[in-house]
XYZ file of C-alpha atoms in Angstrom:
672
model
C 0.000 0.000 0.000
C 1.230 3.472 -0.862
C 2.508 5.762 1.852
C 2.673 9.523 2.122
C 4.118 12.188 4.381
C 2.173 12.835 7.561
C 0.822 16.283 8.182
C 2.521 18.418 10.757
C 0.858 18.827 14.122
C -1.904 21.427 14.047
C -1.575 24.295 16.523
C -4.625 25.774 18.252
C -4.738 28.896 20.414
C -7.822 29.122 22.621
C -8.930 32.432 24.140
C -11.235 32.176 27.169
C -12.279 34.500 29.984
C -14.515 32.509 32.292
C -15.273 29.060 33.622
C -13.710 27.218 30.679
C -16.137 24.332 30.215
C -15.926 24.661 26.415
C -12.133 24.789 26.663
C -12.081 21.561 28.662
C -14.521 19.891 26.265
C -12.207 20.719 23.347
C -9.093 19.456 25.129
C -10.749 16.224 26.256
C -12.178 15.604 22.797
C -8.708 15.495 21.216
C -7.263 13.786 24.276
C -9.823 10.966 24.119
C -9.111 10.463 20.417
C -5.381 10.178 21.082
C -4.624 13.264 19.004
C -3.360 15.666 21.679
C 0.341 16.424 22.090
C 1.639 18.441 25.034
C 5.046 19.555 23.769
C 5.079 22.133 20.981
C 8.507 20.873 19.916
C 6.827 17.765 18.562
C 5.432 19.784 15.689
C 8.792 19.723 13.961
C 9.211 15.974 14.463
C 5.870 15.162 12.850
C 7.113 16.306 9.463
C 9.544 13.377 9.236
C 7.238 10.532 10.214
C 5.785 8.364 7.451
C 2.476 6.634 7.961
C 0.070 4.252 6.304
C -2.413 6.045 4.054
C -5.284 3.907 5.324
C -4.593 4.984 8.916
C -5.684 8.596 8.546
C -5.831 9.212 12.292
C -2.111 8.594 12.702
C -1.442 11.694 10.606
C -3.374 14.008 12.879
C -2.017 15.579 16.046
C -3.143 18.696 17.877
C -1.225 21.064 20.136
C -3.260 23.509 22.269
C -2.334 26.659 24.177
C -4.593 28.934 26.207
C -4.758 32.693 26.771
C -7.053 34.255 29.357
C -7.519 37.949 30.106
C -8.906 37.226 33.607
C -6.350 36.484 36.300
C -8.792 34.534 38.448
C -10.643 32.779 35.620
C -11.458 29.156 36.361
C -10.313 28.244 32.861
C -6.693 28.727 34.023
C -7.215 26.105 36.733
C -8.648 23.732 34.144
C -5.621 24.295 31.908
C -3.240 23.572 34.789
C -5.097 20.364 35.638
C -5.156 19.253 32.005
C -1.440 20.036 31.522
C -2.113 22.634 28.819
C 0.299 25.549 28.458
C -1.491 28.770 29.419
C -0.935 32.523 29.700
C -2.646 35.291 31.626
C -2.548 38.497 29.594
C -4.411 41.713 30.314
C -6.574 42.583 27.350
C -4.785 45.911 26.749
C -1.512 44.006 26.373
C -2.883 41.218 24.175
C -1.673 42.618 20.844
C 1.869 43.153 22.128
C 1.948 39.743 23.790
C 0.839 38.017 20.607
C 3.463 39.817 18.558
C 6.370 39.325 20.987
C 5.675 35.886 22.429
C 3.148 33.824 20.545
C 3.919 34.881 16.973
C 7.489 36.088 17.381
C 8.979 33.325 15.215
C 6.646 34.089 12.378
C 4.764 30.867 13.053
C 1.121 31.513 13.753
C -1.511 29.064 14.829
C -3.607 27.021 12.454
C -6.773 28.047 14.278
C -7.770 30.604 16.900
C -10.714 29.490 19.016
C -12.848 31.796 21.134
C -14.360 29.796 23.999
C -16.136 32.281 26.206
C -13.735 35.140 25.495
C -15.851 38.078 26.595
C -14.206 40.760 24.491
C -14.707 42.077 20.972
C -11.356 41.738 19.202
C -10.154 44.936 17.495
C -9.036 45.003 13.874
C -5.319 44.951 14.645
C -5.642 41.706 16.629
C -7.909 40.166 13.995
C -5.217 40.970 11.428
C -2.584 39.210 13.525
C -4.792 36.122 13.634
C -5.396 36.255 9.857
C -9.160 36.504 10.229
C -9.492 37.161 6.498
C -8.305 33.582 5.967
C -11.048 32.239 8.237
C -8.692 31.361 11.067
C -10.793 32.591 14.006
C -13.865 30.673 15.121
C -16.426 31.329 17.848
C -19.469 29.609 19.330
C -22.522 31.621 20.379
C -25.387 30.335 22.582
C -28.240 31.393 20.288
C -29.365 30.945 16.705
C -27.634 33.895 15.099
C -28.453 36.495 13.924
C -30.904 36.532 16.858
C -29.648 37.569 20.309
C -26.173 38.751 19.431
C -23.879 39.814 22.245
C -23.874 39.003 25.943
C -26.465 37.096 27.983
C -27.957 35.493 24.877
C -29.496 32.557 26.741
C -31.222 34.768 29.293
C -32.530 37.128 26.614
C -33.847 34.257 24.478
C -35.550 32.744 27.521
C -37.119 36.080 28.485
C -38.396 36.503 24.909
C -40.199 33.169 25.170
C -38.716 31.693 21.993
C -40.043 28.296 20.938
C -36.721 27.229 19.454
C -33.124 28.102 20.235
C -29.689 26.520 20.034
C -26.075 27.347 19.257
C -24.224 28.837 16.312
C -20.609 28.222 15.316
C -19.211 30.937 13.070
C -16.056 32.530 11.802
C -15.139 35.853 13.408
C -14.985 39.121 11.517
C -15.075 42.807 12.516
C -18.778 42.720 13.376
C -20.296 41.634 16.667
C -21.088 37.929 16.350
C -20.744 38.274 12.591
C -18.811 36.170 10.131
C -19.781 33.169 8.008
C -21.959 30.670 9.864
C -20.511 27.175 9.953
C -23.355 25.446 11.715
C -26.559 26.226 13.570
C -27.902 23.476 15.793
C -31.432 24.020 17.125
C -33.852 22.367 19.530
C -37.350 23.009 20.868
C -37.362 24.979 24.118
C -40.580 23.337 25.361
C -41.215 23.886 29.096
C -37.575 24.154 30.130
C -36.595 26.348 33.059
C -33.773 28.842 32.574
C -31.362 26.524 34.391
C -32.401 23.553 32.238
C -32.073 25.645 29.100
C -28.570 26.758 30.049
C -27.545 23.159 30.762
C -28.884 21.976 27.416
C -27.140 24.800 25.547
C -23.809 24.044 27.214
C -24.104 20.304 26.563
C -24.754 21.042 22.888
C -21.774 23.405 22.738
C -19.489 20.776 24.262
C -20.578 18.261 21.643
C -20.491 20.177 18.368
C -17.692 22.708 18.939
C -14.828 20.190 19.146
C -16.156 18.316 16.104
C -16.197 21.467 13.985
C -12.735 22.482 15.206
C -11.412 19.086 14.128
C -12.915 19.501 10.646
C -11.362 22.969 10.346
C -7.957 21.665 11.393
C -7.932 18.549 9.244
C -9.507 19.651 6.028
C -10.283 17.229 3.246
C -8.736 16.684 -0.150
C -11.654 16.014 -2.482
C -11.661 14.522 -5.980
C -14.683 15.210 -8.210
C -15.023 12.782 -11.129
C -16.878 13.838 -14.261
C -17.115 16.565 -16.875
C -20.738 17.649 -17.087
C -22.704 20.597 -15.721
C -23.625 18.425 -12.733
C -19.972 17.930 -11.825
C -19.255 21.628 -12.398
C -22.041 22.522 -9.925
C -20.787 19.994 -7.359
C -17.181 21.164 -7.706
C -18.218 24.821 -7.450
C -20.161 24.171 -4.246
C -17.397 22.057 -2.686
C -14.792 24.715 -3.553
C -16.635 27.164 -1.269
C -16.408 24.900 1.773
C -14.273 25.924 4.774
C -13.572 22.215 5.284
C -11.806 21.828 1.927
C -8.025 21.512 1.817
C -7.606 21.046 -1.931
C -9.953 20.244 -4.789
C -8.916 17.779 -7.475
C -10.739 17.044 -10.725
C -10.879 13.958 -12.942
C -12.068 14.457 -16.524
C -13.457 17.995 -16.111
C -14.490 19.929 -19.189
C -12.538 23.043 -20.107
C -15.253 25.270 -18.650
C -14.464 24.413 -15.024
C -11.027 22.799 -15.045
C -9.682 25.965 -13.361
C -11.573 25.146 -10.123
C -9.028 22.551 -9.012
C -5.948 20.502 -9.830
C -6.517 17.991 -12.612
C -5.499 14.350 -12.145
C -4.625 12.835 -15.506
C -5.021 9.062 -15.887
C -5.297 6.306 -18.502
C -7.346 3.851 -16.467
C -8.866 3.427 -13.024
C -5.730 1.785 -11.610
C -3.689 4.859 -12.469
C -6.401 7.152 -11.125
C -6.377 5.280 -7.817
C -2.589 5.398 -7.571
C -2.503 9.143 -8.197
C -5.364 9.726 -5.782
C -3.361 7.974 -3.064
C -0.288 10.034 -3.924
C -2.361 13.241 -3.652
C -3.841 12.182 -0.318
C -7.446 12.198 -1.544
C -9.861 11.789 1.368
C -13.185 11.765 -0.481
C -14.080 10.839 -4.060
C -17.331 12.328 -5.427
C -18.569 10.564 -8.563
C -20.967 12.333 -10.916
C -21.716 10.066 -13.916
C -23.024 6.514 -13.877
C -20.347 4.593 -15.808
C -17.679 4.646 -13.028
C -20.304 3.329 -10.593
C -21.219 0.450 -12.908
C -17.528 -0.318 -13.460
C -16.671 -0.617 -9.769
C -14.612 2.530 -9.172
C -16.170 2.935 -5.717
C -15.131 -0.585 -4.727
C -11.538 0.090 -5.821
C -11.247 3.325 -3.818
C -12.979 1.913 -0.743
C -10.585 -1.040 -0.708
C -7.713 1.446 -0.324
C -9.390 3.408 2.466
C -10.612 6.369 0.386
C -14.186 7.370 1.188
C -16.584 7.792 -1.717
C -19.860 9.497 -2.493
C -21.295 6.992 -4.929
C -22.837 3.521 -5.041
C -20.670 0.424 -5.114
C -20.960 -1.921 -8.091
C -23.516 -4.181 -6.420
C -25.964 -1.364 -5.672
C -25.281 0.596 -8.846
C -27.374 -2.153 -10.450
C -30.479 -0.306 -9.224
C -29.733 2.053 -12.106
C -27.774 -0.214 -14.413
C -30.598 -2.761 -14.662
C -34.258 -1.781 -14.648
C -35.078 -5.465 -14.149
C -32.979 -5.549 -10.973
C -34.720 -2.361 -9.781
C -38.150 -3.929 -10.410
C -37.151 -7.013 -8.422
C -35.859 -4.826 -5.576
C -39.189 -3.002 -5.397
C -41.327 -6.127 -5.701
C -39.325 -8.015 -3.093
C -38.916 -5.077 -0.738
C -39.248 -6.458 2.803
C -42.399 -5.670 4.794
C -44.035 -3.398 2.184
C -43.425 -3.703 -1.560
C -42.606 -0.407 -3.247
C -45.192 0.558 -5.838
C -44.171 0.445 -9.479
C -45.939 -0.030 -12.795
C -46.962 -3.497 -13.985
C -44.372 -4.870 -16.428
C -43.088 -7.796 -18.436
C -39.430 -8.689 -19.051
C -38.776 -9.347 -22.752
C -35.806 -11.146 -24.307
C -37.032 -11.681 -27.892
C -39.709 -10.719 -30.385
C -42.179 -13.519 -29.482
C -42.023 -12.419 -25.848
C -42.616 -8.819 -26.977
C -45.741 -9.917 -28.847
C -46.943 -11.811 -25.796
C -46.335 -8.842 -23.479
C -48.110 -6.392 -25.755
C -51.079 -8.738 -26.046
C -51.155 -8.985 -22.242
C -51.487 -5.218 -21.858
C -53.989 -5.007 -24.722
C -56.189 -7.672 -23.094
C -55.860 -5.842 -19.788
C -57.394 -2.792 -21.421
C -54.359 -0.693 -20.541
C -53.034 2.289 -22.459
C -50.262 1.727 -24.964
C -47.344 0.608 -22.718
C -43.864 2.075 -22.392
C -40.731 0.471 -23.873
C -37.610 0.597 -21.697
C -34.087 -0.650 -22.263
C -32.996 -2.763 -19.296
C -29.570 -1.143 -19.123
C -28.364 2.432 -19.009
C -28.780 4.392 -22.244
C -27.698 7.848 -21.038
C -31.266 8.893 -20.280
C -32.492 7.999 -23.779
C -33.616 4.391 -23.298
C -37.317 5.103 -22.587
C -39.774 5.293 -25.486
C -43.452 6.295 -25.321
C -45.075 4.688 -28.385
C -48.192 6.140 -29.988
C -49.759 2.785 -30.835
C -49.293 -0.945 -30.325
C -47.729 -1.241 -33.779
C -45.320 1.550 -32.878
C -44.551 -0.261 -29.612
C -43.729 -3.496 -31.426
C -41.480 -1.672 -33.893
C -39.621 0.021 -31.023
C -39.273 -3.287 -29.167
C -37.670 -4.835 -32.270
C -35.217 -1.914 -32.616
C -34.223 -2.192 -28.961
C -33.797 -5.971 -29.037
C -31.730 -5.662 -32.218
C -29.227 -3.596 -30.218
C -30.230 0.048 -30.677
C -28.472 0.784 -27.377
C -26.009 -2.112 -27.571
C -26.009 -4.469 -24.627
C -28.213 -2.029 -22.694
C -31.247 -3.046 -24.793
C -30.583 -6.756 -25.337
C -33.269 -7.157 -22.682
C -36.175 -4.764 -22.410
C -39.171 -4.022 -20.222
C -42.633 -3.470 -21.601
C -44.299 -1.524 -18.845
C -47.735 -0.190 -18.005
C -48.007 3.496 -18.858
C -48.915 5.689 -15.919
C -50.185 9.252 -16.025
C -49.679 11.998 -13.486
C -47.169 14.477 -12.111
C -43.541 13.364 -12.383
C -41.124 14.429 -9.653
C -37.457 13.737 -9.029
C -36.349 12.985 -5.467
C -32.622 13.131 -4.740
C -31.811 11.263 -1.520
C -28.518 10.894 0.321
C -27.764 7.487 1.849
C -24.918 6.717 4.274
C -25.626 3.023 4.815
C -28.036 3.686 7.645
C -29.982 6.916 7.083
C -31.817 8.376 4.091
C -32.099 12.190 3.860
C -33.749 13.879 0.884
C -33.685 17.135 -1.030
C -36.989 18.826 -1.911
C -38.763 17.291 -4.925
C -37.663 18.664 -8.288
C -39.301 18.801 -11.715
C -37.192 18.078 -14.790
C -37.944 18.438 -18.500
C -36.906 15.302 -20.380
C -38.267 16.071 -23.848
C -36.213 18.152 -26.248
C -38.932 20.628 -27.240
C -41.571 22.817 -25.598
C -44.839 21.285 -24.390
C -43.027 17.965 -23.839
C -42.582 17.248 -27.528
C -39.668 15.686 -29.319
C -37.365 12.845 -28.229
C -36.306 12.036 -24.684
C -33.023 13.610 -23.613
C -30.799 13.610 -20.566
C -32.713 16.688 -19.390
C -33.394 20.124 -20.868
C -34.103 21.983 -17.648
C -35.499 21.751 -14.141
C -36.933 23.690 -11.257
C -37.195 22.987 -7.538
C -39.128 22.585 -5.401
C -41.900 20.992 -7.461
C -45.415 22.380 -7.356
C -47.096 19.686 -5.268
C -49.647 19.791 -2.455
C -48.846 19.161 1.213
C -50.784 15.887 0.989
C -48.699 14.743 -1.982
C -45.560 15.627 -0.025
C -46.854 13.529 2.889
C -47.285 10.602 0.554
C -43.802 11.065 -0.910
C -42.447 11.076 2.658
C -44.277 7.809 3.280
C -42.637 6.296 0.192
C -39.199 7.515 1.347
C -39.667 5.756 4.695
C -40.411 2.557 2.776
C -37.284 3.037 0.679
C -35.101 3.657 3.743
C -36.463 0.533 5.408
C -35.839 -1.559 2.289
C -32.254 -0.312 1.924
C -31.542 -1.084 5.584
C -32.973 -4.592 5.535
C -31.282 -5.416 2.232
C -27.910 -4.271 3.621
C -27.233 -1.488 1.123
C -23.632 -0.937 2.221
C -22.689 2.146 0.253
C -22.493 5.881 0.775
C -24.062 7.835 -2.023
C -27.167 8.984 -3.826
C -30.486 7.325 -4.605
C -32.486 9.193 -7.231
C -36.162 8.226 -7.248
C -38.032 9.104 -10.411
C -41.628 9.174 -9.143
C -45.015 9.685 -10.724
C -47.974 10.901 -8.694
C -50.988 9.319 -10.374
C -54.575 10.556 -10.289
C -55.262 8.722 -7.029
C -52.748 10.987 -5.290
C -54.560 14.159 -6.364
C -56.559 14.803 -3.218
C -57.600 17.985 -1.474
C -55.684 19.086 1.599
C -58.934 18.796 3.580
C -59.256 15.048 2.990
C -59.538 12.370 5.665
C -56.371 12.709 7.756
C -56.292 8.945 8.334
C -55.304 8.417 4.698
C -52.679 11.145 4.398
C -49.648 9.065 5.390
C -50.355 6.277 2.881
C -48.326 6.471 -0.309
C -51.442 6.101 -2.467
C -50.742 6.999 -6.067
C -46.959 7.305 -5.617
C -45.198 4.992 -8.095
C -41.504 4.590 -8.893
C -40.672 5.011 -12.582
C -36.912 4.533 -12.218
C -33.918 4.645 -9.916
C -30.636 6.377 -10.628
C -27.675 6.077 -8.280
C -26.313 9.552 -8.816
C -27.346 13.175 -8.691
C -29.742 14.036 -11.501
C -28.582 16.430 -14.185
C -30.010 19.112 -14.476
C -32.038 18.790 -11.245
C -29.029 18.966 -8.909
C -27.933 22.273 -10.438
C -31.219 23.760 -9.217
C -31.294 21.895 -5.909
C -27.825 23.048 -4.869
C -29.122 26.629 -5.146
C -31.591 25.820 -2.364
C -29.006 24.640 0.186
C -28.875 27.348 2.842
C -25.178 28.185 3.184
C -26.089 31.139 5.373
C -27.529 28.730 7.941
C -24.376 26.616 7.891
C -25.589 23.952 5.463
C -22.324 23.083 3.729
C -22.235 20.430 0.975
C -18.796 19.077 1.846
C -19.743 18.929 5.521
C -22.769 16.846 4.517
C -20.512 14.516 2.524
C -18.101 14.193 5.455
C -20.941 13.201 7.764
C -22.131 10.693 5.176
C -18.730 9.001 5.088
C -18.840 8.753 8.892
C -22.380 7.300 8.873
C -23.538 10.407 10.711
C -26.096 11.615 8.186
C -28.716 11.322 10.919
C -26.894 14.248 12.591
C -27.074 16.394 9.461
C -30.027 18.753 9.314
C -30.365 19.782 5.679
C -31.534 23.388 5.592
C -33.074 24.907 2.495
C -33.813 28.492 1.532
C -37.388 29.657 1.108
C -36.688 29.908 -2.592
C -37.379 28.371 -5.960
C -34.497 27.636 -8.322
C -34.621 27.270 -12.088
C -32.170 25.607 -14.456
C -32.178 25.896 -18.250
C -30.078 23.644 -20.478
C -28.565 24.945 -23.717
C -27.971 22.132 -26.199
C -26.437 21.697 -29.648
C -28.149 21.048 -32.955
C -28.633 17.325 -33.486
C -28.980 16.517 -29.778
C -29.789 13.908 -28.493
C -28.951 11.654 -31.490
C -25.881 13.207 -33.133
C -25.012 16.636 -31.724
C -22.850 19.000 -33.701
C -19.551 20.111 -32.161
C -17.006 22.857 -32.626
C -19.237 25.938 -32.743
C -17.614 29.018 -31.183
C -19.382 30.322 -28.067
C -19.651 34.060 -27.476
C -21.534 36.399 -25.173
C -20.548 34.755 -21.887
C -18.976 37.950 -20.561
C -22.132 39.976 -21.239
C -24.482 37.953 -19.061
C -23.074 38.712 -15.613
C -25.568 41.476 -14.941
C -28.409 38.944 -14.898
C -26.987 37.274 -11.759
C -27.177 33.777 -13.215
C -24.754 30.959 -12.577
C -23.443 29.098 -15.599
C -22.331 25.482 -15.282
C -20.502 24.111 -18.301
C -21.000 20.677 -19.861
C -20.157 20.017 -23.526
C -17.468 22.659 -24.020
C -13.781 22.738 -24.872
C -11.136 25.323 -25.613
C -11.047 26.534 -29.170
C -8.092 25.450 -31.237
C -4.803 27.135 -30.234
C -6.164 28.211 -26.829
C -3.720 27.541 -24.000
C -4.840 26.350 -20.580
C -3.222 29.452 -19.097
C -5.549 31.791 -20.997
C -6.970 34.382 -18.629
C -9.916 35.016 -20.935
C -11.199 31.461 -21.114
C -14.866 32.601 -21.310
C -14.071 33.951 -24.780
C -12.147 30.806 -25.703
C -14.794 28.079 -25.602
C -16.491 26.025 -28.284
C -19.234 23.407 -28.137
C -18.144 19.819 -27.583
C -21.274 17.815 -26.876
C -25.046 17.603 -26.806
C -25.778 19.574 -23.645
C -23.503 22.597 -23.670
C -24.242 24.396 -20.395
C -26.788 25.019 -17.649
C -28.040 28.473 -16.645
C -29.261 28.702 -13.034
C -31.042 31.383 -11.038
C -33.134 31.381 -7.860
C -35.627 33.711 -6.183
C -37.689 34.020 -3.023
C -40.647 31.723 -3.683
C -42.970 33.872 -1.575
C -42.441 36.724 -4.070
C -44.102 35.841 -7.426
C -42.630 38.910 -9.129
C -39.107 37.886 -8.105
C -39.709 34.390 -9.526
C -40.875 35.848 -12.849
C -37.807 38.091 -12.898
C -35.510 35.104 -12.231
C -36.936 33.206 -15.207
C -36.645 36.344 -17.352
C -32.980 36.708 -16.333
C -32.319 33.109 -17.355
C -33.858 33.594 -20.786
C -32.124 36.917 -21.362
C -28.879 35.149 -20.521
C -29.724 32.346 -22.953
C -30.406 34.875 -25.705
C -27.091 36.693 -25.195
C -25.031 33.507 -25.336
C -24.367 32.810 -29.003
C -23.266 29.725 -30.930
C -24.430 28.052 -34.128
C -27.134 25.452 -33.612
C -28.211 26.562 -30.127
C -31.310 24.748 -28.843
C -33.235 25.314 -25.634
C -36.774 25.047 -24.309
C -38.834 28.193 -23.742
C -41.197 26.782 -21.083
C -38.991 26.023 -18.064
C -40.825 26.888 -14.866
C -44.269 26.857 -16.445
């Protein structure tokens, strides 16, 4: 197994003024994990130790010092008892002390932690601590921005709030300002002030050390894939405070500048280079690497992955396997359309006659295997269905259509549900609506997706029934031992029986009546995820990489996904000839002129024009089309403001009009 250099010991300076319970919780956290060192000299020795890549913990060591501005503060007694080096410094002398003693060798600390330090730090001290590099962190006993400043617990209690909690945030020049890393809330209920204080402090002691550890030992992340989906994922991960370095495998030229590219010929070489780079987490976008066992290879070498292993990727790779999973789901079968598996033309005739005798609508033809989102056909007649079945069985999609499903055709509202699975817990994004057909009004051939919006326009009762289905899915995955960490995409249809008024009999609300599964994918949907990522509430501390980290630790149950009160829209620009034979090589212009519309652009089928160097500073003027779907345009708005939503859609379409290339295709009805 490959080896790599261990990281040097991380140095933490804690500032505290009072009792020091948070200080002690931090020290004991690292002490209990065997990560604490007591001699600062050991930091230099750590650089020369080599360690096994699989044993990540052996790389990590933490050295802690304490400063208090109160001579009689109990935190100093705690430091003495815990054998932590400490200093008493009057606040007026803090800047000089830091310059002359703590930072005199030009070696600062990796993180500065405020743990009950009852002073607002002036700009000159913030500068010393490199606050602009997010090196100072604080915990506040309320849900910021509410109850900033002192006595937050007492003021929240006096205000009679129904919910409170704690907030961990970076420190800037504003009182209790700075980027929020996490907000952890709970119901106040009938707690007394003393009980509330105890609960707040217990919560602080639990989450603060965990967040400090993530800030100290940031993750190297590798994103695999070159579509707009992977661009959106990479963009979001690049913003995370828990990211050490972002690496990319097979990015397109439109987002290759977001990270360091790992070149490789095959998966063995990719794995070797990932180990050399110290990759902690692999995030896989497209389906092929999942089907081919890339997750299994990385997991075997101790690298965590966001993606299904080969065994469970079959839920997408084989529609027959997915049907069997649903039919044989323990306790309660998952609802799906009636179907017949077909291997040859006589079986196709028999299946079509079965549905005709049943009095059903003309059924759907589906390739068993993956056909890049194009393997589903909706025939107009039984003759058309038979002709399609023959084309599929003759190998229209290669091995993917050597077996097919002839499936009952259902009618209703289609929704996409993206769920995260860590091997034990299923947590879902809001439902999204995607546009599969190439042309307006759902005309033209099926594609990989021409646009999306989220959340979908469904009733509270329909959401209840989707939630009921998701509980069934979680139960089935648990009982079947789905031992992977990744995504389960449920393509659902809400049939007529699910269209009920919100005032219906409450006893029937929790049943998943009318909720049927059309398909499973084992990855984030493209273009739905581009819209859904817009809804993640970064301002409330909902960080995508943090979510992935918790998934790899089987702690998804501790992750409270928070979403903005917004609606997000995504429009796909495609090339002429898509989805059958898209044209390539058309020069793209107008990308610089669209910034005023406040849209995000995620690139897919693009490449540098001929003779463009990778070092070009003006890469937005240096791109040409290189695939069917060229880019996604994304914008969001407050969903409680209809005018803002109309404006967001208008901005997207104005952006689409200003982007020029020969053969541009896009739908005009996204969001309708």
